[in-house]
mmCIF file of C-alpha atoms in Angstrom:
data_model
loop_
_atom_site.group_PDB
_atom_site.id
_atom_site.type_symbol
_atom_site.label_atom_id
_atom_site.label_comp_id
_atom_site.label_asym_id
_atom_site.label_seq_id
_atom_site.Cartn_x
_atom_site.Cartn_y
_atom_site.Cartn_z
ATOM 1 C CA MET D 1334 0.000 0.000 0.000
ATOM 2 C CA ASP D 1335 1.307 3.444 -0.889
ATOM 3 C CA LEU D 1336 1.904 5.417 2.324
ATOM 4 C CA GLN D 1337 1.407 8.814 0.674
ATOM 5 C CA LYS D 1338 -2.055 7.911 -0.610
ATOM 6 C CA TYR D 1339 -2.913 6.305 2.746
ATOM 7 C CA PHE D 1340 -1.983 9.380 4.781
ATOM 8 C CA ALA D 1341 -3.602 11.731 2.261
ATOM 9 C CA SER D 1342 -6.892 9.823 2.679
ATOM 10 C CA LEU D 1343 -6.375 9.780 6.478
ATOM 11 C CA GLY D 1344 -5.836 13.555 6.584
ATOM 12 C CA GLU D 1345 -8.964 14.201 4.530
ATOM 13 C CA ALA D 1346 -11.007 11.912 6.798
ATOM 14 C CA LEU D 1347 -9.724 13.682 9.941
ATOM 15 C CA VAL D 1348 -10.507 17.129 8.547
ATOM 16 C CA ALA D 1349 -13.938 15.938 7.484
ATOM 17 C CA GLY D 1350 -14.521 14.635 11.037
ATOM 18 C CA GLY D 1351 -13.909 18.067 12.540
ATOM 19 C CA MET D 1352 -10.196 18.039 13.400
ATOM 20 C CA PRO D 1353 -8.247 21.183 12.455
ATOM 21 C CA LYS D 1354 -6.123 20.801 9.336
ATOM 22 C CA ALA D 1355 -2.850 21.720 11.097
ATOM 23 C CA GLN D 1356 -3.478 19.157 13.812
ATOM 24 C CA SER D 1357 -4.356 16.436 11.279
ATOM 25 C CA GLU D 1358 -1.207 17.151 9.246
ATOM 26 C CA ALA D 1359 0.966 16.986 12.374
ATOM 27 C CA TYR D 1360 -0.616 13.666 13.360
ATOM 28 C CA CYS D 1361 -0.088 12.215 9.885
ATOM 29 C CA LYS D 1362 3.567 13.328 9.860
ATOM 30 C CA ARG D 1363 4.292 11.708 13.238
ATOM 31 C CA LEU D 1364 2.583 8.451 12.242
ATOM 32 C CA SER D 1365 4.355 8.409 8.857
ATOM 33 C CA ALA D 1366 7.781 8.936 10.461
ATOM 34 C CA MET D 1367 7.073 6.097 12.891
ATOM 35 C CA LEU D 1368 6.054 3.681 10.117
ATOM 36 C CA GLU D 1369 8.978 4.605 7.868
ATOM 37 C CA SER D 1370 11.427 3.692 10.622
ATOM 38 C CA LEU D 1371 10.101 0.101 10.642
ATOM 39 C CA ASP D 1372 10.925 -2.711 8.234
ATOM 40 C CA GLU D 1373 8.516 -3.708 5.457
ATOM 41 C CA ASN D 1374 6.862 -6.696 7.200
ATOM 42 C CA THR D 1375 6.277 -4.831 10.458
ATOM 43 C CA ARG D 1376 4.929 -1.826 8.527
ATOM 44 C CA GLN D 1377 2.415 -3.987 6.686
ATOM 45 C CA GLU D 1378 1.279 -5.587 9.969
ATOM 46 C CA LYS D 1379 0.777 -2.152 11.505
ATOM 47 C CA LEU D 1380 -1.248 -0.927 8.528
ATOM 48 C CA ALA D 1381 -3.373 -4.092 8.636
ATOM 49 C CA ASN D 1382 -4.103 -3.434 12.320
ATOM 50 C CA TYR D 1383 -4.979 0.181 11.595
ATOM 51 C CA GLY D 1384 -7.437 -0.795 8.838
ATOM 52 C CA SER D 1385 -8.637 1.657 6.234
ATOM 53 C CA PRO D 1386 -7.921 5.393 6.575
ATOM 54 C CA GLU D 1387 -11.598 6.035 7.386
ATOM 55 C CA ASP D 1388 -11.613 3.466 10.244
ATOM 56 C CA LEU D 1389 -8.383 4.884 11.708
ATOM 57 C CA ALA D 1390 -9.775 8.426 11.433
ATOM 58 C CA LYS D 1391 -12.915 7.400 13.369
ATOM 59 C CA ARG D 1392 -10.841 5.920 16.187
ATOM 60 C CA VAL D 1393 -8.564 8.960 16.369
ATOM 61 C CA LEU D 1394 -11.550 11.329 16.432
ATOM 62 C CA SER D 1395 -13.295 9.323 19.153
ATOM 63 C CA ILE D 1396 -10.171 9.429 21.332
ATOM 64 C CA SER D 1397 -9.822 13.170 20.728
ATOM 65 C CA ASP D 1398 -13.480 13.743 21.689
ATOM 66 C CA LYS D 1399 -12.983 11.785 24.934
ATOM 67 C CA GLN D 1400 -9.919 13.860 25.839
ATOM 68 C CA LYS D 1401 -11.794 17.092 25.169
ATOM 69 C CA ALA D 1402 -14.719 15.920 27.317
ATOM 70 C CA GLU D 1403 -12.385 14.998 30.192
ATOM 71 C CA SER D 1404 -10.626 18.367 29.971
ATOM 72 C CA ARG D 1405 -13.985 20.169 30.094
ATOM 73 C CA THR D 1406 -15.016 18.071 33.132
ATOM 74 C CA ASP D 1407 -11.775 18.941 34.931
ATOM 75 C CA ALA D 1408 -12.290 22.625 34.163
ATOM 76 C CA ASP D 1409 -15.848 22.447 35.570
ATOM 77 C CA HIS D 1410 -14.601 20.776 38.772
ATOM 78 C CA LYS D 1411 -11.901 23.402 39.187
ATOM 79 C CA LYS D 1412 -14.377 26.208 38.656
ATOM 80 C CA ALA D 1413 -16.771 24.678 41.211
ATOM 81 C CA SER D 1414 -13.973 24.383 43.792
ATOM 82 C CA ASP D 1415 -12.929 28.014 43.174
ATOM 83 C CA ASP D 1416 -16.545 29.127 43.709
ATOM 84 C CA THR D 1417 -16.646 27.152 46.971
ATOM 85 C CA GLU D 1418 -13.476 28.823 48.232
ATOM 86 C CA ASN D 1419 -14.833 32.260 47.322
ATOM 87 C CA LYS D 1420 -18.079 31.602 49.180
ATOM 88 C CA ASN D 1421 -16.218 30.336 52.294
ATOM 89 C CA PRO D 1422 -13.277 32.725 52.792
ATOM 90 C CA SER D 1423 -12.839 31.767 56.490
ATOM 91 C CA LEU D 1424 -11.745 28.237 55.601
ATOM 92 C CA GLU D 1425 -7.998 28.027 55.016
ATOM 93 C CA HIS D 1426 -7.760 24.458 53.756
ATOM 94 C CA THR D 1427 -10.532 22.865 51.642
ATOM 95 C CA VAL D 1428 -10.607 19.439 50.065
ATOM 96 C CA ASN D 1429 -12.945 18.630 47.190
ATOM 97 C CA VAL D 1430 -13.799 14.946 47.598
ATOM 98 C CA SER D 1431 -13.989 13.750 44.004
ATOM 99 C CA ARG D 1432 -12.771 10.741 42.133
ATOM 100 C CA ASP D 1433 -9.763 12.486 40.557
ATOM 101 C CA ASN D 1434 -8.702 14.126 43.813
ATOM 102 C CA ARG D 1435 -8.944 10.835 45.677
ATOM 103 C CA LYS D 1436 -6.473 9.329 43.189
ATOM 104 C CA ALA D 1437 -4.090 12.276 43.591
ATOM 105 C CA MET D 1438 -4.220 12.305 47.400
ATOM 106 C CA PRO D 1439 -1.014 10.895 49.015
ATOM 107 C CA LYS D 1440 -1.165 7.783 51.143
ATOM 108 C CA MET D 1441 -1.290 8.303 54.896
ATOM 109 C CA ASP D 1442 1.632 7.035 56.959
ATOM 110 C CA ALA D 1443 0.322 4.610 59.582
ATOM 111 C CA THR D 1444 3.201 5.400 61.942
ATOM 112 C CA LYS D 1445 2.268 9.120 62.207
ATOM 113 C CA PRO D 1446 -0.698 10.382 64.278
ATOM 114 C CA ILE D 1447 -3.728 11.511 62.257
ATOM 115 C CA PRO D 1448 -4.786 15.131 62.965
ATOM 116 C CA VAL D 1449 -8.284 15.864 64.215
ATOM 117 C CA VAL D 1450 -10.652 16.652 61.321
ATOM 118 C CA HIS D 1451 -13.904 18.635 61.552
ATOM 119 C CA THR D 1452 -16.448 18.050 58.779
ATOM 120 C CA ASN D 1453 -18.743 20.823 57.578
ATOM 121 C CA GLU D 1454 -21.304 20.805 54.771
ATOM 122 C CA SER D 1455 -21.697 23.615 52.254
ATOM 123 C CA THR D 1456 -24.197 23.610 49.416
ATOM 124 C CA VAL D 1457 -23.079 24.791 45.971
ATOM 125 C CA GLY D 1458 -26.032 24.991 43.544
ATOM 126 C CA SER D 1459 -27.861 21.675 43.877
ATOM 127 C CA LYS D 1460 -24.822 19.631 44.967
ATOM 128 C CA THR D 1461 -23.586 19.088 48.522
ATOM 129 C CA GLN D 1462 -19.824 18.828 49.086
ATOM 130 C CA ASN D 1463 -17.952 17.777 52.238
ATOM 131 C CA ILE D 1464 -15.292 20.228 53.334
ATOM 132 C CA GLN D 1465 -12.739 18.943 55.837
ATOM 133 C CA VAL D 1466 -10.752 21.364 57.941
ATOM 134 C CA ALA D 1467 -7.705 20.044 59.812
ATOM 135 C CA SER D 1468 -7.315 21.677 63.179
ATOM 136 C CA ALA D 1469 -3.931 23.217 63.826
ATOM 137 C CA PRO D 1470 -1.824 21.517 66.510
ATOM 138 C CA GLU D 1471 -1.809 23.278 69.842
ATOM 139 C CA ARG D 1472 1.431 24.875 70.880
ATOM 140 C CA GLU D 1473 2.768 25.252 74.340
ATOM 141 C CA PRO D 1474 3.153 28.818 75.555
ATOM 142 C CA ALA D 1475 6.620 30.179 75.084
ATOM 143 C CA ALA D 1476 6.830 31.272 78.706
ATOM 144 C CA ALA D 1477 6.414 27.714 79.998
ATOM 145 C CA SER D 1478 9.111 26.184 77.768
ATOM 146 C CA ALA D 1479 11.628 29.038 78.029
ATOM 147 C CA LYS D 1480 14.496 28.583 80.486
ATOM 148 C CA PRO D 1481 15.837 31.442 82.551
ATOM 149 C CA THR D 1482 19.067 32.642 80.954
ATOM 150 C CA VAL D 1483 21.541 35.358 81.754
ATOM 151 C CA SER D 1484 22.162 37.738 78.890
ATOM 152 C CA VAL D 1485 25.598 38.896 77.792
ATOM 153 C CA ALA D 1486 24.745 42.448 78.845
ATOM 154 C CA GLU D 1487 23.981 41.283 82.406
ATOM 155 C CA LYS D 1488 27.287 39.391 82.553
ATOM 156 C CA SER D 1489 29.183 42.454 81.349
ATOM 157 C CA GLU D 1490 27.421 44.571 83.956
ATOM 158 C CA GLU D 1491 28.484 42.096 86.651
ATOM 159 C CA ASN D 1492 32.092 42.253 85.435
ATOM 160 C CA LYS D 1493 31.999 46.065 85.457
ATOM 161 C CA LYS D 1494 30.731 46.063 89.035
ATOM 162 C CA PRO D 1495 33.390 47.765 91.179
ATOM 163 C CA ILE D 1496 34.999 45.686 93.891
ATOM 164 C CA SER D 1497 34.239 46.664 97.445
ATOM 165 C CA LYS D 1498 36.863 47.728 99.958
ATOM 166 C CA ARG D 1499 36.386 44.505 101.913
ATOM 167 C CA GLY D 1500 36.742 42.413 98.739
ATOM 168 C CA MET D 1501 39.940 44.254 97.804
ATOM 169 C CA GLN D 1502 41.362 43.627 101.265
ATOM 170 C CA ILE D 1503 40.534 39.926 101.045
ATOM 171 C CA PHE D 1504 42.148 39.718 97.592
ATOM 172 C CA TRP D 1505 45.412 41.303 98.693
ATOM 173 C CA TRP D 1506 45.513 39.362 101.981
ATOM 174 C CA THR D 1507 44.979 36.115 100.069
ATOM 175 C CA ALA D 1508 47.655 37.036 97.539
ATOM 176 C CA GLY D 1509 50.121 38.017 100.293
ATOM 177 C CA LEU D 1510 49.588 34.958 102.462
ATOM 178 C CA SER D 1511 49.781 32.571 99.525
ATOM 179 C CA SER D 1512 52.763 34.368 97.955
ATOM 180 C CA PRO D 1513 55.439 31.918 99.295
ATOM 181 C CA ILE D 1514 53.668 28.917 97.741
ATOM 182 C CA THR D 1515 52.725 30.914 94.617
ATOM 183 C CA LEU D 1516 56.256 32.204 94.056
ATOM 184 C CA PHE D 1517 57.701 28.730 94.609
ATOM 185 C CA LEU D 1518 55.331 27.186 92.068
ATOM 186 C CA LEU D 1519 55.953 29.983 89.581
ATOM 187 C CA GLY D 1520 59.708 29.554 90.025
ATOM 188 C CA CYS D 1521 59.395 25.804 89.395
ATOM 189 C CA VAL D 1522 57.363 26.394 86.257
ATOM 190 C CA ALA D 1523 59.775 29.061 85.011
ATOM 191 C CA GLY D 1524 62.735 26.775 85.768
ATOM 192 C CA LEU D 1525 61.151 23.925 83.794
ATOM 193 C CA PHE D 1526 60.593 26.157 80.792
ATOM 194 C CA LEU D 1527 64.147 27.519 81.062
ATOM 195 C CA LEU D 1528 65.522 23.995 81.166
ATOM 196 C CA GLY D 1529 63.439 23.148 78.119
ATOM 197 C CA TYR D 1530 64.834 26.051 76.104
ATOM 198 C CA LEU D 1531 68.386 25.247 77.211
ATOM 199 C CA ALA D 1532 67.908 21.616 76.191
ATOM 200 C CA ILE D 1533 66.687 22.674 72.761
ATOM 201 C CA LEU D 1534 69.609 25.075 72.337
ATOM 202 C CA PHE D 1535 72.148 22.507 73.573
ATOM 203 C CA THR D 1536 70.732 19.868 71.208
ATOM 204 C CA ALA D 1537 70.974 22.221 68.222
ATOM 205 C CA VAL D 1538 74.578 23.176 69.037
ATOM 206 C CA PHE D 1539 75.477 19.542 69.692
ATOM 207 C CA MET D 1540 74.065 18.528 66.309
ATOM 208 C CA ILE D 1541 76.135 21.217 64.516
ATOM 209 C CA VAL D 1542 79.291 20.031 66.273
ATOM 210 C CA ALA D 1543 78.352 16.412 65.572
ATOM 211 C CA VAL D 1544 78.169 17.180 61.850
ATOM 212 C CA THR D 1545 81.790 18.349 61.838
ATOM 213 C CA VAL D 1546 83.041 15.500 64.029
ATOM 214 C CA THR D 1547 81.144 12.865 62.005
ATOM 215 C CA VAL D 1548 82.537 14.150 58.711
ATOM 216 C CA VAL D 1549 86.136 14.320 59.940
ATOM 217 C CA LEU D 1550 86.150 10.951 61.736
ATOM 218 C CA GLY D 1551 84.219 9.238 58.958
ATOM 219 C CA ILE D 1552 86.646 10.401 56.293
ATOM 220 C CA LEU D 1553 89.722 9.393 58.353
ATOM 221 C CA LEU D 1554 88.372 5.950 59.234
ATOM 222 C CA ALA D 1555 87.145 5.333 55.696
ATOM 223 C CA LEU D 1556 90.569 6.248 54.224
ATOM 224 C CA VAL D 1557 92.382 4.013 56.724
ATOM 225 C CA CYS D 1558 90.110 1.044 56.019
ATOM 226 C CA LEU D 1559 90.291 1.518 52.233
ATOM 227 C CA ALA D 1560 94.105 1.873 52.261
ATOM 228 C CA PHE D 1561 94.578 -1.136 54.596
ATOM 229 C CA GLY D 1562 92.249 -3.224 52.457
ATOM 230 C CA VAL D 1563 94.031 -2.328 49.196
ATOM 231 C CA VAL D 1564 97.418 -3.149 50.716
ATOM 232 C CA LYS D 1565 96.187 -6.534 51.949
ATOM 233 C CA MET D 1566 94.726 -7.381 48.532
ATOM 234 C CA LEU D 1567 97.983 -6.746 46.660
ATOM 235 C CA PRO D 1568 99.618 -9.773 45.001
ATOM 236 C CA GLY D 1569 102.154 -11.611 47.147
ATOM 237 C CA THR D 1570 100.156 -11.279 50.368
ATOM 238 C CA ASP D 1571 98.316 -14.108 52.059
ATOM 239 C CA ALA D 1572 95.511 -11.930 53.530
ATOM 240 C CA PHE D 1573 93.403 -11.242 50.445
ATOM 241 C CA PHE D 1574 90.070 -11.912 52.169
ATOM 242 C CA ILE D 1575 91.046 -9.732 55.163
ATOM 243 C CA GLY D 1576 91.840 -6.917 52.764
ATOM 244 C CA LEU D 1577 88.532 -7.422 50.998
ATOM 245 C CA TYR D 1578 86.755 -7.181 54.350
ATOM 246 C CA GLU D 1579 88.612 -3.990 55.269
ATOM 247 C CA PHE D 1580 87.849 -2.482 51.865
ATOM 248 C CA GLY D 1581 84.092 -3.226 52.309
ATOM 249 C CA LEU D 1582 84.182 -1.708 55.780
ATOM 250 C CA GLY D 1583 85.740 1.426 54.326
ATOM 251 C CA MET D 1584 82.941 1.696 51.746
ATOM 252 C CA ILE D 1585 80.334 1.383 54.518
ATOM 253 C CA LEU D 1586 82.070 4.182 56.428
ATOM 254 C CA VAL D 1587 81.960 6.350 53.309
ATOM 255 C CA GLY D 1588 78.185 5.864 53.068
ATOM 256 C CA GLY D 1589 77.709 6.612 56.773
ATOM 257 C CA THR D 1590 79.857 9.723 56.452
ATOM 258 C CA ILE D 1591 77.462 10.969 53.785
ATOM 259 C CA VAL D 1592 74.131 10.022 55.433
ATOM 260 C CA PHE D 1593 74.616 10.803 59.141
ATOM 261 C CA PRO D 1594 75.883 14.395 58.757
ATOM 262 C CA ILE D 1595 72.871 15.177 56.557
ATOM 263 C CA LEU D 1596 70.485 13.837 59.231
ATOM 264 C CA GLU D 1597 72.286 15.747 61.990
ATOM 265 C CA TYR D 1598 72.232 18.965 59.991
ATOM 266 C CA HIS D 1599 68.479 18.711 59.323
ATOM 267 C CA CYS D 1600 67.834 17.946 62.977
ATOM 268 C CA ALA D 1601 69.739 21.079 64.013
ATOM 269 C CA THR D 1602 68.244 23.446 61.418
ATOM 270 C CA LEU D 1603 64.687 22.105 61.002
ATOM 271 C CA LEU D 1604 63.623 19.908 63.893
ATOM 272 C CA MET D 1605 64.954 22.012 66.767
ATOM 273 C CA PRO D 1606 63.348 25.304 65.567
ATOM 274 C CA TYR D 1607 60.018 23.469 65.160
ATOM 275 C CA VAL D 1608 60.285 22.081 68.724
ATOM 276 C CA ALA D 1609 61.166 25.542 70.051
ATOM 277 C CA LYS D 1610 58.128 27.061 68.294
ATOM 278 C CA LYS D 1611 55.745 24.500 69.799
ATOM 279 C CA PHE D 1612 57.365 24.922 73.220
ATOM 280 C CA THR D 1613 56.764 28.695 72.983
ATOM 281 C CA VAL D 1614 53.069 28.041 72.191
ATOM 282 C CA PHE D 1615 52.837 25.889 75.323
ATOM 283 C CA LEU D 1616 54.501 28.661 77.362
ATOM 284 C CA ARG D 1617 51.905 31.215 76.165
ATOM 285 C CA PHE D 1618 49.107 28.803 77.018
ATOM 286 C CA THR D 1619 50.477 28.392 80.547
ATOM 287 C CA ILE D 1620 50.716 32.171 81.039
ATOM 288 C CA ARG D 1621 47.070 32.578 79.892
ATOM 289 C CA GLN D 1622 45.940 29.923 82.371
ATOM 290 C CA ILE D 1623 47.755 31.687 85.231
ATOM 291 C CA LYS D 1624 46.119 34.979 84.214
ATOM 292 C CA ARG D 1625 42.669 33.325 84.169
ATOM 293 C CA LEU D 1626 43.300 31.931 87.655
ATOM 294 C CA VAL D 1627 44.140 35.398 89.008
ATOM 295 C CA ILE D 1628 41.021 36.911 87.332
ATOM 296 C CA TYR D 1629 38.863 34.116 88.794
ATOM 297 C CA LEU D 1630 40.188 34.869 92.303
ATOM 298 C CA TYR D 1631 39.535 38.607 91.762
ATOM 299 C CA ASP D 1632 35.940 37.909 90.675
ATOM 300 C CA LEU D 1633 35.353 35.801 93.772
ATOM 301 C CA CYS D 1634 36.534 38.648 95.948
ATOM 302 C CA ARG D 1635 34.337 41.123 93.993
ATOM 303 C CA ASN D 1636 31.186 39.215 94.957
ATOM 304 C CA LEU D 1637 32.021 39.141 98.662
#
């Protein structure tokens, strides 16, 4: 069957049935493109199922009429619901119980509590519709759930409160009487930090000196071992294997002379400054804690 003649007859039948010409041409183009993408046998089976152009046009027109009728019904339902909302402005949430809306409504979760629902009846024209209004959950008063808190302004006012004469006397008497123990503890802490800095400095200096000593001794020992080993391995001597051992030991000393000074140098120039930096951070932290302790004692005396 010639597809062009078939779709020409189909387009004429659709236009004769009341479908706009542009819509019928678009439908024929889509159907023609779909059939042309199929092989010959499948295309013939499809055309046999479709029947004559007049039969296919009748089916297409009937489906189009059904869709138009459904769209008009949906528009009427929407208009009726809008009229209901306009006639009941006090209701915030309305539900039109219809077949389409029941399909679109989400399923209720059985694990969640169902809110209380009040049902009212309102008459629109000659039809009666049920309008369900979900009551809002009750909230506890804010005053009952609020906890008493102290604002930042009140805390600042307390800190700005001048200390009394009696509180100042107690503060200085406490500081004076506890000064022997306080000075002893502060001296111990300062001595520990001083020892720490001296240990870091001594380690750095020791590493610099160790670099020089390691290089000098390593070179001397390596040269002695290499020379002794070469002499022992010369022809005419009976200690070839001893010389080979001494020569290998000299090579090991050469490698150690290269590696160990590098490690010592990096320890003196990189590791020790890093340790000193972290030790200074710990010193600042300790000073801040001592300052906080003195401020805490002063605040206690302020409230006396």
